[in-house]
Short mmCIF file of C-alpha atoms and ligand atoms in Angstrom, two decimals:
data_model
loop_
_atom_site.label_atom_id
_atom_site.label_comp_id
_atom_site.label_asym_id
_atom_site.label_seq_id
_atom_site.Cartn_x
_atom_site.Cartn_y
_atom_site.Cartn_z
CA MET A 279 10.25 -0.17 -4.92
CA MET A 280 11.74 -1.42 -8.19
CA LYS A 281 11.29 -5.14 -8.67
CA LYS A 282 14.44 -7.19 -9.08
CA LYS A 283 14.74 -8.74 -12.54
CA LEU A 284 14.66 -12.51 -12.64
CA ALA A 285 15.72 -14.98 -15.33
CA VAL A 286 13.83 -18.29 -15.40
CA TYR A 287 15.31 -21.48 -16.84
CA ILE A 288 13.11 -24.50 -17.62
CA HIS A 289 14.81 -27.81 -18.36
CA ILE A 290 13.45 -30.56 -20.62
CA PRO A 291 15.85 -33.51 -20.27
CA PHE A 292 14.70 -35.67 -23.18
CA CYS A 293 16.30 -36.25 -26.59
CA VAL A 294 15.36 -38.39 -29.58
CA LYS A 295 18.82 -39.98 -29.55
CA LYS A 296 22.05 -39.24 -27.75
CA CYS A 297 24.59 -37.27 -29.83
CA ALA A 298 28.10 -38.77 -29.99
CA TYR A 299 29.72 -35.89 -28.07
CA CYS A 300 27.04 -35.27 -25.46
CA ASP A 301 27.65 -35.76 -21.77
CA PHE A 302 24.63 -33.72 -20.63
CA ASN A 303 22.04 -35.23 -18.37
CA SER A 304 19.58 -36.11 -21.15
CA ALA A 305 18.11 -39.36 -22.45
CA LYS A 306 15.49 -40.89 -24.70
CA PRO A 307 12.25 -40.91 -22.70
CA LYS A 308 10.60 -44.16 -21.65
CA ASN A 309 6.87 -44.73 -22.09
CA GLY A 310 4.79 -42.21 -20.18
CA GLN A 311 7.82 -40.36 -18.82
CA ILE A 312 7.17 -37.11 -20.67
CA ASP A 313 3.66 -36.71 -19.22
CA LEU A 314 4.90 -37.43 -15.71
CA TYR A 315 7.85 -35.10 -16.07
CA VAL A 316 5.75 -32.20 -17.33
CA SER A 317 3.34 -32.66 -14.45
CA SER A 318 6.27 -32.66 -11.96
CA LEU A 319 7.65 -29.54 -13.60
CA LYS A 320 4.34 -27.73 -13.19
CA ASN A 321 4.13 -28.84 -9.55
CA GLU A 322 7.65 -27.61 -8.89
CA ILE A 323 6.79 -24.19 -10.34
CA ILE A 324 3.56 -23.95 -8.33
CA SER A 325 5.31 -24.91 -5.09
CA MET A 326 8.46 -22.80 -5.53
CA VAL A 327 7.20 -19.46 -6.83
CA PRO A 328 5.22 -18.31 -3.74
CA SER A 329 8.22 -18.95 -1.45
CA LEU A 330 10.58 -17.21 -3.82
CA MET A 331 8.31 -14.18 -4.08
CA LYS A 332 7.93 -13.99 -0.30
CA MET A 333 11.69 -13.76 -0.02
CA SER A 334 12.24 -11.08 -2.63
CA ASP A 335 10.09 -9.03 -4.98
CA HIS A 336 11.15 -10.32 -8.39
CA SER A 337 9.81 -9.73 -11.86
CA VAL A 338 10.44 -12.28 -14.60
CA ASP A 339 12.41 -10.62 -17.40
CA THR A 340 13.54 -13.63 -19.43
CA VAL A 341 12.59 -17.29 -19.79
CA TYR A 342 14.79 -19.92 -21.44
CA ILE A 343 13.49 -23.39 -22.22
CA GLY A 344 16.51 -25.61 -22.76
CA GLY A 345 17.53 -29.22 -22.70
CA GLY A 346 17.86 -31.88 -23.83
CA THR A 347 15.53 -31.19 -26.71
CA PRO A 348 12.47 -29.16 -25.63
CA SER A 349 11.12 -29.32 -29.19
CA MET A 350 10.73 -33.12 -29.06
CA ILE A 351 7.84 -32.90 -26.60
CA ASP A 352 4.33 -31.90 -27.63
CA ALA A 353 4.28 -28.12 -28.15
CA HIS A 354 1.06 -27.95 -26.09
CA PHE A 355 3.06 -29.11 -23.05
CA ILE A 356 5.37 -26.14 -23.50
CA GLU A 357 2.36 -23.84 -23.80
CA ASP A 358 0.91 -25.32 -20.58
CA VAL A 359 4.14 -24.92 -18.61
CA LEU A 360 4.46 -21.27 -19.67
CA ALA A 361 0.84 -20.62 -18.71
CA ILE A 362 1.45 -22.13 -15.26
CA LEU A 363 4.61 -20.07 -14.85
CA LYS A 364 2.79 -16.86 -15.66
CA GLU A 365 -0.11 -17.70 -13.39
CA ALA A 366 2.19 -18.63 -10.49
CA PHE A 367 4.04 -15.31 -10.59
CA GLU A 368 1.02 -13.11 -11.30
CA LYS A 369 -0.92 -14.74 -8.47
CA GLU A 370 1.74 -13.59 -6.01
CA THR A 371 2.20 -10.05 -7.32
CA ALA A 372 0.52 -8.39 -10.28
CA GLY A 373 3.08 -7.33 -12.86
CA SER A 374 5.70 -9.85 -11.79
CA TYR A 375 5.65 -11.74 -15.09
CA LYS A 376 6.64 -9.47 -17.97
CA PRO A 377 9.26 -11.36 -19.94
CA SER A 378 10.84 -9.40 -22.74
CA GLU A 379 12.48 -12.54 -24.10
CA ILE A 380 11.29 -16.16 -24.10
CA THR A 381 13.58 -18.62 -25.88
CA ILE A 382 13.12 -22.26 -26.75
CA GLU A 383 15.87 -24.59 -27.98
CA CYS A 384 14.82 -26.64 -31.01
CA ASN A 385 16.57 -29.51 -32.71
CA PRO A 386 15.87 -29.11 -36.46
CA GLY A 387 15.33 -32.88 -36.72
CA THR A 388 12.20 -32.52 -34.57
CA VAL A 389 10.61 -29.43 -36.10
CA PHE A 390 11.54 -29.19 -39.81
CA ASP A 391 8.11 -30.60 -40.79
CA LYS A 392 6.05 -29.21 -37.90
CA GLU A 393 4.75 -25.79 -38.83
CA ASP A 394 2.18 -26.05 -36.01
CA ASN A 395 4.89 -26.21 -33.36
CA PHE A 396 6.13 -22.76 -34.30
CA VAL A 397 2.59 -21.38 -34.32
CA ILE A 398 1.94 -22.80 -30.84
CA TYR A 399 5.27 -21.45 -29.56
CA ARG A 400 4.35 -17.97 -30.79
CA ARG A 401 0.92 -18.21 -29.18
CA ALA A 402 2.60 -19.19 -25.91
CA GLY A 403 4.62 -15.96 -26.00
CA ILE A 404 7.92 -17.44 -27.19
CA ASN A 405 9.76 -14.80 -29.23
CA ARG A 406 13.23 -16.29 -29.67
CA LEU A 407 14.36 -19.62 -31.10
CA SER A 408 17.66 -21.40 -30.78
CA LEU A 409 18.00 -23.82 -33.69
CA GLY A 410 21.11 -25.95 -33.23
CA LEU A 411 22.78 -26.68 -36.55
CA GLN A 412 26.31 -27.44 -35.21
CA SER A 413 27.63 -27.98 -38.75
CA ALA A 414 26.36 -27.55 -42.29
CA ASN A 415 28.59 -30.39 -43.45
CA GLU A 416 26.81 -33.76 -43.59
CA GLU A 417 29.97 -35.73 -42.77
CA GLU A 418 30.60 -33.61 -39.70
CA LEU A 419 26.97 -34.02 -38.63
CA ALA A 420 27.47 -37.78 -38.87
CA ILE A 421 30.64 -37.60 -36.72
CA LEU A 422 28.65 -35.64 -34.13
CA GLY A 423 25.78 -38.14 -34.31
CA ARG A 424 23.17 -35.43 -34.90
CA ILE A 425 19.68 -36.51 -35.98
CA HIS A 426 19.21 -33.78 -38.60
CA THR A 427 20.61 -32.66 -41.94
CA ARG A 428 21.55 -29.20 -43.17
CA GLU A 429 18.30 -29.12 -45.19
CA ASP A 430 16.25 -29.91 -42.05
CA TRP A 431 17.79 -26.85 -40.42
CA LYS A 432 17.09 -24.63 -43.45
CA ARG A 433 13.46 -25.78 -43.56
CA SER A 434 13.12 -25.15 -39.83
CA VAL A 435 14.39 -21.58 -40.23
CA LYS A 436 11.91 -21.04 -43.07
CA LEU A 437 8.95 -22.40 -41.08
CA ALA A 438 9.95 -20.31 -38.07
CA ARG A 439 10.06 -17.17 -40.20
CA TYR A 440 6.57 -17.95 -41.60
CA ALA A 441 5.31 -18.25 -38.05
CA GLY A 442 6.69 -14.79 -37.30
CA PHE A 443 9.97 -15.48 -35.48
CA ASP A 444 12.33 -12.59 -36.07
CA ASN A 445 14.93 -13.53 -33.48
CA ILE A 446 16.72 -16.81 -34.21
CA ASN A 447 19.98 -18.15 -32.84
CA THR A 448 22.01 -20.93 -34.41
CA ASP A 449 24.73 -22.91 -32.64
CA LEU A 450 27.82 -24.09 -34.50
CA ILE A 451 30.61 -26.33 -33.24
CA SER A 452 34.23 -25.78 -34.22
CA GLY A 453 37.13 -28.17 -33.79
CA ILE A 454 35.29 -31.26 -35.13
CA PRO A 455 37.93 -33.94 -35.89
CA GLY A 456 39.47 -33.29 -39.31
CA GLN A 457 37.79 -29.89 -39.68
CA THR A 458 39.80 -27.13 -41.35
CA TRP A 459 39.06 -23.40 -41.31
CA GLU A 460 37.73 -23.72 -44.88
CA ASP A 461 35.30 -26.44 -43.77
CA PHE A 462 34.11 -24.34 -40.85
CA LYS A 463 33.80 -21.24 -43.04
CA ARG A 464 31.34 -23.10 -45.29
CA SER A 465 29.10 -23.76 -42.27
CA LEU A 466 29.45 -20.15 -41.20
CA ASP A 467 28.52 -18.93 -44.69
CA THR A 468 25.45 -21.18 -44.76
CA VAL A 469 24.24 -19.67 -41.50
CA ILE A 470 25.04 -16.08 -42.45
CA THR A 471 23.15 -16.46 -45.73
CA THR A 472 19.89 -17.21 -43.92
CA GLY A 473 20.24 -13.98 -41.95
CA VAL A 474 19.69 -15.43 -38.47
CA GLU A 475 20.10 -12.74 -35.84
CA HIS A 476 22.42 -14.53 -33.42
CA ILE A 477 25.20 -17.12 -33.77
CA SER A 478 26.93 -19.07 -31.01
CA VAL A 479 30.18 -20.87 -31.78
CA TYR A 480 31.48 -23.45 -29.31
CA SER A 481 34.68 -25.48 -29.47
CA LEU A 482 34.05 -29.20 -29.40
CA MET A 483 34.92 -30.73 -26.04
CA ILE A 484 35.62 -34.46 -26.33
CA GLU A 485 34.36 -35.67 -22.97
CA GLU A 486 35.30 -38.96 -21.40
CA GLY A 487 32.51 -41.54 -21.50
CA THR A 488 31.08 -40.36 -24.83
CA PRO A 489 31.25 -42.38 -28.08
CA LEU A 490 33.31 -39.58 -29.60
CA TYR A 491 35.92 -40.00 -26.86
CA GLU A 492 36.19 -43.70 -27.62
CA ARG A 493 36.78 -42.89 -31.25
CA TYR A 494 39.17 -39.94 -30.94
CA LYS A 495 40.90 -40.43 -27.60
CA PRO A 496 42.51 -37.01 -26.99
CA GLU A 497 45.23 -38.53 -24.79
CA SER A 498 46.50 -40.61 -27.70
CA LEU A 499 47.50 -37.44 -29.59
CA THR A 500 51.16 -36.54 -29.82
CA GLU A 501 52.28 -33.14 -28.55
CA GLU A 502 52.74 -32.03 -32.13
CA GLU A 503 49.18 -33.03 -33.06
CA ARG A 504 47.85 -31.26 -29.99
CA ASP A 505 49.73 -28.06 -30.88
CA ARG A 506 48.34 -28.26 -34.41
CA LEU A 507 44.80 -28.59 -33.05
CA ASN A 508 45.26 -25.61 -30.72
CA GLU A 509 46.66 -23.58 -33.59
CA ASN A 510 43.68 -24.57 -35.77
CA ASP A 511 41.30 -23.62 -32.96
CA ARG A 512 42.86 -20.19 -32.60
CA LEU A 513 42.76 -19.64 -36.37
CA ILE A 514 39.07 -20.55 -36.48
CA TYR A 515 38.33 -18.33 -33.47
CA ASP A 516 40.09 -15.26 -34.93
CA ASN A 517 38.75 -15.74 -38.45
CA THR A 518 35.20 -16.34 -37.20
CA GLY A 519 35.22 -12.97 -35.43
CA ASN A 520 36.43 -11.23 -38.61
CA VAL A 521 33.98 -12.96 -40.97
CA LEU A 522 31.01 -12.34 -38.69
CA LYS A 523 31.96 -8.71 -38.15
CA MET A 524 31.96 -8.17 -41.91
CA ALA A 525 28.51 -9.77 -42.01
CA GLY A 526 27.14 -7.41 -39.35
CA TYR A 527 27.48 -9.54 -36.21
CA GLU A 528 29.37 -8.26 -33.16
CA ARG A 529 31.07 -10.59 -30.71
CA TYR A 530 29.62 -9.64 -27.32
CA GLU A 531 30.80 -12.66 -25.36
CA ILE A 532 33.58 -15.21 -25.82
CA SER A 533 31.40 -17.55 -27.91
CA ASN A 534 28.45 -15.35 -28.90
CA TYR A 535 27.80 -13.00 -31.81
CA ALA A 536 24.72 -10.95 -32.56
CA LYS A 537 23.33 -8.35 -34.89
CA PRO A 538 22.85 -5.09 -32.95
CA GLY A 539 20.01 -5.39 -30.44
CA TYR A 540 19.79 -9.21 -30.66
CA GLU A 541 22.15 -10.14 -27.81
CA CYS A 542 20.65 -12.89 -25.63
CA ARG A 543 19.18 -11.11 -22.61
CA HIS A 544 18.84 -14.35 -20.67
CA ASN A 545 22.50 -15.37 -20.90
CA ILE A 546 23.61 -11.83 -20.06
CA VAL A 547 21.92 -12.32 -16.67
CA TYR A 548 24.30 -15.27 -16.02
CA TRP A 549 27.35 -13.28 -17.08
CA LYS A 550 26.32 -10.26 -15.00
CA ARG A 551 25.61 -12.51 -12.04
CA GLY A 552 21.97 -11.57 -11.81
CA ASP A 553 19.30 -13.66 -10.08
CA TYR A 554 17.99 -16.72 -11.88
CA ILE A 555 15.83 -19.66 -10.97
CA GLY A 556 15.87 -23.03 -12.69
CA PHE A 557 13.00 -25.51 -12.81
CA GLY A 558 13.37 -29.12 -13.85
CA LEU A 559 15.89 -31.90 -13.63
CA GLY A 560 19.35 -30.71 -12.54
CA ALA A 561 18.37 -27.06 -13.01
CA ALA A 562 20.56 -24.54 -11.18
CA SER A 563 19.50 -21.30 -9.47
CA LEU A 564 21.24 -18.29 -8.00
CA ILE A 565 19.29 -15.97 -5.74
CA GLY A 566 21.45 -13.36 -4.04
CA ASN A 567 24.30 -15.25 -2.40
CA ILE A 568 22.67 -18.68 -2.50
CA ARG A 569 23.25 -21.12 -5.33
CA PHE A 570 21.18 -24.28 -5.39
CA LYS A 571 20.68 -27.08 -7.85
CA ASN A 572 17.96 -29.65 -8.37
CA THR A 573 18.65 -33.35 -8.18
CA ASP A 574 20.13 -35.01 -11.29
CA SER A 575 18.08 -38.16 -10.76
CA LEU A 576 14.98 -38.22 -12.97
CA SER A 577 13.11 -40.72 -10.78
CA GLU A 578 13.91 -38.75 -7.62
CA TYR A 579 12.86 -35.48 -9.26
CA MET A 580 9.53 -36.92 -10.40
CA ARG A 581 8.82 -38.55 -7.04
CA MET A 582 9.61 -35.27 -5.31
CA TYR A 583 6.98 -33.35 -7.20
CA ASP A 584 4.24 -35.91 -7.46
CA GLY A 585 3.91 -35.69 -3.69
CA SER A 586 4.89 -39.29 -2.91
CA CYS A 587 8.39 -38.62 -1.66
CA PRO A 588 9.08 -36.52 1.43
CA ASP A 589 12.33 -34.60 1.14
CA ASP A 590 14.56 -36.09 3.77
CA LYS A 591 17.81 -34.60 2.54
CA SER A 592 19.65 -32.60 5.14
CA PHE A 593 22.41 -30.16 4.48
CA SER A 594 24.85 -30.05 7.33
CA ASP A 595 26.86 -27.08 6.08
CA LYS A 596 26.58 -24.45 8.80
CA LEU A 597 26.80 -21.71 6.20
CA CYS A 598 23.43 -22.85 4.98
CA ALA A 599 21.67 -22.44 8.30
CA SER A 600 19.86 -19.39 7.01
CA VAL A 601 18.79 -20.84 3.68
CA PRO A 602 15.01 -20.71 3.18
CA GLU A 603 13.35 -24.12 3.28
CA PHE A 604 12.16 -24.05 -0.34
CA MET A 605 15.73 -23.83 -1.60
CA LEU A 606 16.56 -27.16 0.02
CA LYS A 607 13.64 -29.20 -1.28
CA GLY A 608 14.76 -31.73 -3.88
CA LYS A 609 18.19 -30.20 -4.21
CA ASN A 610 21.49 -32.01 -4.41
CA GLU A 611 23.68 -28.93 -4.00
CA VAL A 612 23.19 -25.81 -1.93
CA GLU A 613 25.96 -23.31 -1.52
CA CYS A 614 26.11 -19.99 0.29
CA ILE A 615 28.63 -17.79 -1.43
CA ASP A 616 30.56 -15.38 0.78
CA LYS A 617 31.38 -11.85 -0.36
CA ASN A 618 34.83 -12.82 -1.69
CA GLY A 619 33.26 -15.58 -3.75
CA GLN A 620 30.60 -13.23 -5.11
CA MET A 621 33.21 -10.66 -6.12
CA ALA A 622 35.33 -13.31 -7.84
CA GLU A 623 32.31 -14.60 -9.76
CA TYR A 624 31.27 -11.07 -10.72
CA ALA A 625 34.76 -10.41 -12.12
CA PHE A 626 35.40 -13.61 -14.03
CA LEU A 627 31.89 -13.85 -15.46
CA GLY A 628 31.98 -10.17 -16.44
CA LEU A 629 35.23 -10.68 -18.32
CA ARG A 630 33.51 -13.20 -20.60
CA MET A 631 31.67 -10.26 -22.15
CA THR A 632 33.49 -8.02 -24.61
CA GLU A 633 32.25 -4.90 -22.78
CA GLY A 634 33.93 -6.26 -19.63
CA ILE A 635 33.35 -5.31 -15.99
CA SER A 636 31.88 -1.97 -14.99
CA GLU A 637 33.86 -0.39 -12.16
CA GLU A 638 30.75 1.49 -11.03
CA GLY A 639 28.68 -1.68 -11.20
CA PHE A 640 31.20 -3.44 -8.98
CA ARG A 641 31.11 -0.59 -6.45
CA ASN A 642 27.30 -0.52 -6.43
CA GLU A 643 27.15 -4.26 -5.92
CA PHE A 644 29.80 -4.65 -3.23
CA GLY A 645 30.31 -1.18 -1.73
CA ILE A 646 34.05 -1.12 -2.47
CA SER A 647 36.30 -0.32 -5.40
CA ILE A 648 37.43 -3.18 -7.63
CA ASP A 649 40.98 -1.97 -6.94
CA ASP A 650 40.57 -2.75 -3.25
CA ILE A 651 40.58 -6.42 -4.21
CA TYR A 652 42.07 -6.83 -7.67
CA ALA A 653 44.49 -3.88 -8.16
CA ASP A 654 47.53 -6.17 -8.59
CA VAL A 655 46.04 -8.61 -11.05
CA ILE A 656 44.42 -5.82 -13.10
CA LYS A 657 47.68 -3.85 -13.26
CA ARG A 658 49.69 -6.93 -14.25
CA TYR A 659 47.42 -7.83 -17.17
CA VAL A 660 46.99 -4.20 -18.29
CA ASN A 661 50.80 -3.92 -18.45
CA MET A 662 50.95 -7.14 -20.49
CA GLY A 663 48.35 -5.76 -22.92
CA MET A 664 45.85 -8.51 -22.03
CA LEU A 665 43.37 -6.23 -20.23
CA ILE A 666 42.14 -2.80 -21.27
CA ARG A 667 41.01 -0.29 -18.65
CA LYS A 668 39.07 2.57 -20.20
CA ASP A 669 36.01 4.73 -19.50
CA GLY A 670 35.18 2.95 -16.25
CA MET A 671 35.28 -0.53 -17.84
CA ILE A 672 37.84 -3.32 -17.56
CA ARG A 673 37.84 -5.76 -20.44
CA LEU A 674 39.93 -8.37 -22.21
CA SER A 675 41.97 -7.22 -25.20
CA LYS A 676 42.08 -9.31 -28.41
CA GLU A 677 45.22 -11.03 -27.11
CA GLY A 678 43.55 -11.45 -23.71
CA PHE A 679 40.63 -13.35 -25.26
CA ASN A 680 43.09 -15.97 -26.56
CA VAL A 681 44.19 -16.78 -23.00
CA SER A 682 40.96 -15.81 -21.27
CA ASN A 683 40.82 -18.92 -19.08
CA ARG A 684 44.18 -18.13 -17.50
CA ILE A 685 43.29 -14.49 -16.87
CA MET A 686 39.83 -15.23 -15.48
CA ALA A 687 41.29 -17.88 -13.16
CA ASP A 688 43.49 -15.21 -11.60
CA PHE A 689 40.37 -13.39 -10.39
CA LEU A 690 39.28 -16.46 -8.45
S1 LIG B 84 20.44 -32.83 -28.73
FE1 LIG B 84 21.76 -31.73 -27.26
S2 LIG B 84 21.22 -32.56 -25.24
FE2 LIG B 84 20.40 -33.97 -26.79
S3 LIG B 84 21.94 -35.54 -27.01
FE3 LIG B 84 22.35 -34.00 -28.60
S4 LIG B 84 23.78 -32.55 -27.65
FE4 LIG B 84 22.90 -33.80 -26.00
#
């Protein structure tokens, strides 16, 4: 029988310093915390994998090490964790660990002078890097509170290339206060010039509770200022697609662009609603119809996997009566998704991708036609020119991408 492909996410929740816009669950580590965390992570992997493999015959196809800042911890720790992961899967079933893509997120401020890190990453099997630049403009980097400069990023790309990395992503942020299209284009040009294979562009979200929110309170904007910002956002979004296309990058998802063949396999699993398992603080998993998420408390997570804390959490939701025990251990959310929920997720996640939803894929997955559920909404948006239905695929049109949130919400 064909093994089911599995995406593995590994979370490292530590950062050198908190960025001004960040509301992720990450923090500067206290003394000794990194060692303890890595040991908990390894214990979690060792305890979870056998149960997972008993439930379903999976084969690891992608691994993504994200954060936080995975590159701020000793590269040997990363090597160790990957070795444990491989051993845990292979011990259960030979051939169940054959990742075609292993990515690690790196903050340029932590690696620009550490050639060895890249060498160790390569030795550990990592073949894709995500080097977050966010902006090539020093003033914008200061607004964001990043710990690196544009030069740090350039040096990091160079060192990574020397070490043999031929698949590099760079993140950029648009919509930084005061940023014009011309400002953003300069960042884009800087990135294009280095020839990285993949570029992600995210709009800045000014989240409550962050220093950036205190400084630029979005609610204090007038309606006119808000309209201007939205207009600027749309201009940047449209122009970015055009500039990157000319440079050889195709948009394949709302925020992601790649040279042919360099699309991120790991993220595609999320958008196609494949199975994934997350290890580490707050990491989320989806196996079949069950979604579960690790605790967000660092102390609880570490106690859980150093063996000193019995898991006394009980989930009363009747729907979860059939959830295997290992999916409950150390979790703060467990959800069984019914068929309607699965179909809705399949549709709205699939629409994030420019290729859209495959009608045949939907039928294979759920045993019914997509029209049995969504005929009305599909017809409405096709008539409005927001959706395109062609060759067995349903996808957003250019106009549809501009109002994608509204359209996707209608599939929920
Ligand atoms: S590096 Fe990333 S995770 Fe860390 S504080 Fe900055 S934005 Fe947050």
